[in-house]
Amino acid sequence: MARLGPTWPSRLAVGWLCLMLSPVIGAQETTDAGLNDLVILDPGKHERGLPAVVLEAIEGGQQIDIPPKVHVHRYYYSGDKVFQGPILQGGPTMVVASHPKTGERMYINAVLPPGAPRIAYTKASITYVYTDRRVEIQFRGFPHDPCVAIVKHHSGKGMVRSVRDAHVNLREHVSETMRNSPLVNSVKETASGGADLVQGAKTAVGEIAVTGADSINTLSSLIPGFTYLKSLGEQRPQQEYESAIERAATKAERQEIPFVRTNR
């Protein structure tokens, strides 16, 4: 009887992936709804809220100004957390927050890209995390001047956060795949029709190769050096198929040869 379940290459791949993700899976960020954490004050110089370009007259000529928006983080710092921020138009921004160590109110000038970032609070920084970059506002302590905050621009979301997001996406995808799996649905439908689980397995056995390939392809983009495992996973269904053809041909030949009883 055909044995249902993942082949050993896919089991090895899943085990390898869990081993690589285990150090960061446990370090989950504390998530928060972020209700009223961030207050945005718009200077109102542009009808669509975009960074406005204002031409101002000065003595001896004119100058161009871009009035900044104001971001007030009124609950910083009240603990480490991450919350989803609103859609931002970006541009020059004045970030207002209390220093996490001294409690002094600080006004930091930064330039933010447009988008809907997640906002991460730690005891030393406020970070706007976008899909491809992040803007970090660092609050320094002794021996540095606590009255000065540093704005840093980084590419990417950060290694730990990227791996954590990949794990969450993979877990959601696996759950969805299991719900929509032809193999699982075929077994359930056949079993619910009055047949036993073995009959359900026989009905679904033709779909094992496709389902196994889909499971392997799900992980292939995350696991380096996966080509070898994938080739092994593809060889086994092909070998079983060829063996079945040979057995069927042999059986047909035996049925065509007349059996003549002889006396010995």
Coordinates of C-alpha atoms in Angstrom, one line a residue:
M1 CA 0.0 0.0 0.0
A2 CA 1.3 3.5 -0.9
R3 CA 2.5 5.3 2.2
L4 CA 1.2 8.9 2.5
G5 CA 3.2 11.7 3.9
P6 CA 6.1 13.9 3.0
T7 CA 9.2 12.4 1.5
W8 CA 12.5 12.4 3.4
P9 CA 13.9 15.4 1.3
S10 CA 11.0 17.6 2.3
R11 CA 11.2 16.5 6.0
L12 CA 14.9 17.3 6.0
A13 CA 14.3 20.7 4.4
V14 CA 11.6 21.6 7.0
G15 CA 13.9 20.4 9.8
W16 CA 16.8 22.5 8.5
L17 CA 14.6 25.5 8.2
C18 CA 13.2 25.2 11.7
L19 CA 16.8 24.9 13.0
M20 CA 17.9 28.0 11.3
L21 CA 14.9 30.0 12.4
S22 CA 14.8 28.8 16.1
P23 CA 17.1 31.5 17.5
V24 CA 15.0 34.4 16.2
I25 CA 11.5 32.8 16.5
G26 CA 11.7 33.0 20.3
A27 CA 12.7 36.7 20.2
Q28 CA 9.3 37.9 19.2
E29 CA 8.7 41.7 19.2
T30 CA 5.9 42.9 21.5
T31 CA 3.1 44.1 19.2
D32 CA 0.7 46.8 20.1
A33 CA -2.3 48.4 18.4
G34 CA -0.6 51.8 18.6
L35 CA -3.9 53.6 19.3
N36 CA -3.1 57.3 19.7
D37 CA 0.6 56.6 20.2
L38 CA 1.5 58.8 17.2
V39 CA 0.0 62.3 16.7
I40 CA 0.6 63.9 13.3
L41 CA 0.3 67.6 12.9
D42 CA 0.1 68.8 9.2
P43 CA 1.2 72.4 8.5
G44 CA -1.7 72.5 6.0
K45 CA 0.3 74.0 3.2
H46 CA -0.7 71.4 0.6
E47 CA -4.3 70.3 -0.2
R48 CA -3.4 66.6 -0.4
G49 CA -1.0 66.6 2.5
L50 CA 2.1 66.3 0.4
P51 CA 5.3 68.1 1.4
A52 CA 4.6 71.6 0.3
V53 CA 7.0 73.9 -1.4
V54 CA 6.6 77.4 -0.2
L55 CA 8.2 80.5 -1.7
E56 CA 8.9 83.1 0.9
A57 CA 10.2 86.6 0.5
I58 CA 13.2 87.6 2.5
E59 CA 15.3 90.7 2.7
G60 CA 17.2 90.9 -0.6
G61 CA 15.4 88.1 -2.4
Q62 CA 13.3 85.0 -1.9
Q63 CA 13.8 81.6 -0.4
I64 CA 12.1 78.2 -0.8
D65 CA 10.9 76.4 2.3
I66 CA 9.3 73.0 2.9
P67 CA 7.3 73.2 6.1
P68 CA 7.8 70.0 8.1
K69 CA 5.1 67.8 9.5
V70 CA 5.2 67.2 13.2
H71 CA 5.2 63.6 14.7
V72 CA 4.5 63.6 18.4
H73 CA 5.3 60.3 20.1
R74 CA 3.4 61.0 23.3
Y75 CA 3.8 57.6 25.0
Y76 CA 7.5 57.2 24.3
Y77 CA 9.1 55.8 26.3
S78 CA 6.7 53.4 28.1
G79 CA 8.2 50.1 27.1
D80 CA 9.5 48.2 24.0
K81 CA 6.8 47.6 21.4
V82 CA 6.0 47.7 17.7
F83 CA 2.8 49.1 16.1
Q84 CA 1.6 49.7 12.6
G85 CA 1.8 53.4 11.7
P86 CA -0.5 55.2 9.4
I87 CA 0.2 56.0 5.7
L88 CA 2.7 58.8 5.7
Q89 CA 3.3 61.2 2.8
G90 CA 7.0 61.6 3.9
G91 CA 9.2 64.6 3.6
P92 CA 10.7 66.8 6.2
T93 CA 9.4 65.8 9.6
M94 CA 10.0 67.1 13.2
V95 CA 9.9 64.2 15.6
V96 CA 8.9 65.1 19.1
A97 CA 9.5 62.7 22.0
S98 CA 10.8 62.6 25.5
H99 CA 14.4 61.3 26.1
P100 CA 14.1 57.8 27.5
K101 CA 16.7 58.4 30.2
T102 CA 16.4 62.1 31.1
G103 CA 12.7 62.7 30.3
E104 CA 13.7 65.9 28.5
R105 CA 11.4 66.9 25.6
M106 CA 13.4 66.6 22.3
Y107 CA 12.7 68.0 18.8
I108 CA 14.5 66.0 16.1
N109 CA 14.5 66.9 12.4
A110 CA 14.3 64.0 10.0
V111 CA 13.4 63.2 6.4
L112 CA 11.0 60.3 6.1
P113 CA 10.1 58.4 2.9
P114 CA 6.5 57.9 2.0
G115 CA 4.7 54.7 3.0
A116 CA 3.0 52.9 5.9
P117 CA 5.9 51.9 8.2
R118 CA 5.8 49.9 11.4
I119 CA 7.1 52.0 14.3
A120 CA 9.4 50.3 16.8
Y121 CA 10.1 51.6 20.3
T122 CA 13.1 50.5 22.3
K123 CA 14.8 52.1 25.4
A124 CA 17.3 53.7 23.1
S125 CA 15.6 54.5 19.8
I126 CA 12.5 55.1 17.7
T127 CA 12.6 53.4 14.3
Y128 CA 10.3 53.8 11.3
V129 CA 10.5 50.4 9.6
Y130 CA 9.5 50.3 5.9
T131 CA 9.5 47.3 3.6
D132 CA 12.9 48.1 2.1
R133 CA 14.5 50.6 4.6
R134 CA 14.3 52.0 8.0
V135 CA 14.9 55.4 9.7
E136 CA 16.3 55.2 13.2
I137 CA 16.3 58.0 15.8
Q138 CA 18.9 57.1 18.4
F139 CA 18.9 58.7 21.9
R140 CA 22.3 58.6 23.4
G141 CA 23.4 58.6 27.0
F142 CA 26.7 59.0 28.9
P143 CA 29.4 59.7 27.8
H144 CA 27.6 61.3 24.8
D145 CA 25.6 64.5 25.0
P146 CA 22.0 63.4 25.9
C147 CA 20.6 66.5 24.4
V148 CA 21.6 65.4 20.9
A149 CA 19.7 62.6 19.0
I150 CA 21.1 61.0 15.9
V151 CA 19.1 60.1 12.8
K152 CA 20.3 57.1 10.8
H153 CA 19.1 55.7 7.5
H154 CA 19.5 51.9 7.0
S155 CA 18.7 49.7 4.0
G156 CA 16.4 46.8 4.6
K157 CA 14.3 45.9 7.6
G158 CA 17.2 44.4 9.5
M159 CA 18.2 40.7 9.5
V160 CA 16.3 39.6 12.6
R161 CA 13.1 41.3 11.6
S162 CA 13.4 40.0 8.0
V163 CA 13.8 36.4 9.2
R164 CA 11.0 36.8 11.7
D165 CA 8.7 38.1 9.0
A166 CA 9.7 35.3 6.7
H167 CA 8.8 32.8 9.4
V168 CA 5.4 34.4 10.0
N169 CA 4.7 34.4 6.2
L170 CA 5.8 30.8 5.9
R171 CA 3.6 29.7 8.8
E172 CA 0.6 31.5 7.3
H173 CA 1.3 30.0 3.8
V174 CA 1.6 26.5 5.2
S175 CA -1.7 26.8 7.0
E176 CA -3.4 28.1 3.9
T177 CA -1.8 25.3 1.8
M178 CA -3.0 22.7 4.2
R179 CA -6.6 24.1 4.0
N180 CA -6.5 24.1 0.2
S181 CA -4.4 20.9 -0.3
P182 CA -5.9 18.6 -2.9
L183 CA -4.5 15.6 -1.0
V184 CA -6.1 16.5 2.3
N185 CA -9.4 17.4 0.7
S186 CA -9.4 14.2 -1.4
V187 CA -8.9 12.0 1.6
K188 CA -11.6 13.9 3.6
E189 CA -14.2 13.7 0.7
T190 CA -13.6 10.0 0.1
A191 CA -13.7 9.1 3.8
S192 CA -16.9 11.2 4.3
G193 CA -18.6 9.3 1.5
G194 CA -18.7 6.1 3.5
A195 CA -15.3 4.6 2.5
D196 CA -12.5 4.1 5.0
L197 CA -9.3 6.0 5.2
V198 CA -7.4 3.5 3.1
Q199 CA -9.8 4.0 0.2
G200 CA -9.4 7.7 0.6
A201 CA -5.6 7.3 0.4
K202 CA -6.0 5.3 -2.8
T203 CA -8.0 8.0 -4.4
A204 CA -5.5 10.7 -3.4
V205 CA -2.4 8.8 -4.2
G206 CA -2.3 10.2 -7.8
E207 CA -1.9 13.7 -6.3
I208 CA 1.0 12.9 -3.9
A209 CA 3.7 13.9 -6.4
V210 CA 2.1 17.3 -7.2
T211 CA 1.5 18.1 -3.5
G212 CA 5.0 17.1 -2.5
A213 CA 6.4 19.2 -5.3
D214 CA 4.3 22.2 -4.1
S215 CA 5.6 21.8 -0.5
I216 CA 9.2 21.7 -1.7
N217 CA 8.8 24.7 -3.9
T218 CA 7.3 26.6 -0.9
L219 CA 10.7 26.3 0.9
S220 CA 13.0 26.5 -2.1
S221 CA 13.3 30.3 -2.0
L222 CA 14.3 30.3 1.6
I223 CA 16.8 27.5 1.8
P224 CA 20.3 27.7 0.2
G225 CA 21.5 24.7 -1.7
F226 CA 18.1 23.3 -2.2
T227 CA 18.6 22.0 -5.8
Y228 CA 20.1 18.7 -4.7
L229 CA 17.2 17.9 -2.3
K230 CA 14.7 19.0 -4.9
S231 CA 16.2 16.7 -7.5
L232 CA 16.0 13.7 -5.1
G233 CA 12.3 14.6 -4.4
E234 CA 11.6 14.6 -8.2
Q235 CA 13.5 11.4 -8.9
R236 CA 11.5 9.2 -6.5
P237 CA 8.0 9.7 -8.1
Q238 CA 9.5 9.2 -11.6
Q239 CA 11.1 5.9 -10.5
E240 CA 7.9 4.7 -8.9
Y241 CA 6.0 5.6 -12.1
E242 CA 8.5 3.7 -14.3
S243 CA 8.3 0.7 -12.0
A244 CA 4.5 0.7 -12.2
I245 CA 4.7 0.8 -16.0
E246 CA 7.1 -2.2 -16.1
R247 CA 4.9 -4.2 -13.7
A248 CA 1.8 -3.5 -15.9
A249 CA 3.6 -4.5 -19.0
T250 CA 4.8 -7.8 -17.5
K251 CA 1.3 -8.6 -16.3
A252 CA -0.1 -8.0 -19.7
E253 CA 2.4 -10.2 -21.4
R254 CA 1.6 -13.1 -19.0
Q255 CA -2.1 -12.8 -19.7
E256 CA -1.5 -13.0 -23.5
I257 CA 0.6 -16.2 -23.2
P258 CA -1.7 -19.3 -23.2
F259 CA -1.1 -21.7 -20.3
V260 CA -0.7 -25.2 -21.5
R261 CA -1.0 -28.0 -18.9
T262 CA 1.6 -30.7 -19.4
N263 CA 2.0 -34.1 -17.8
R264 CA 5.4 -34.8 -16.4

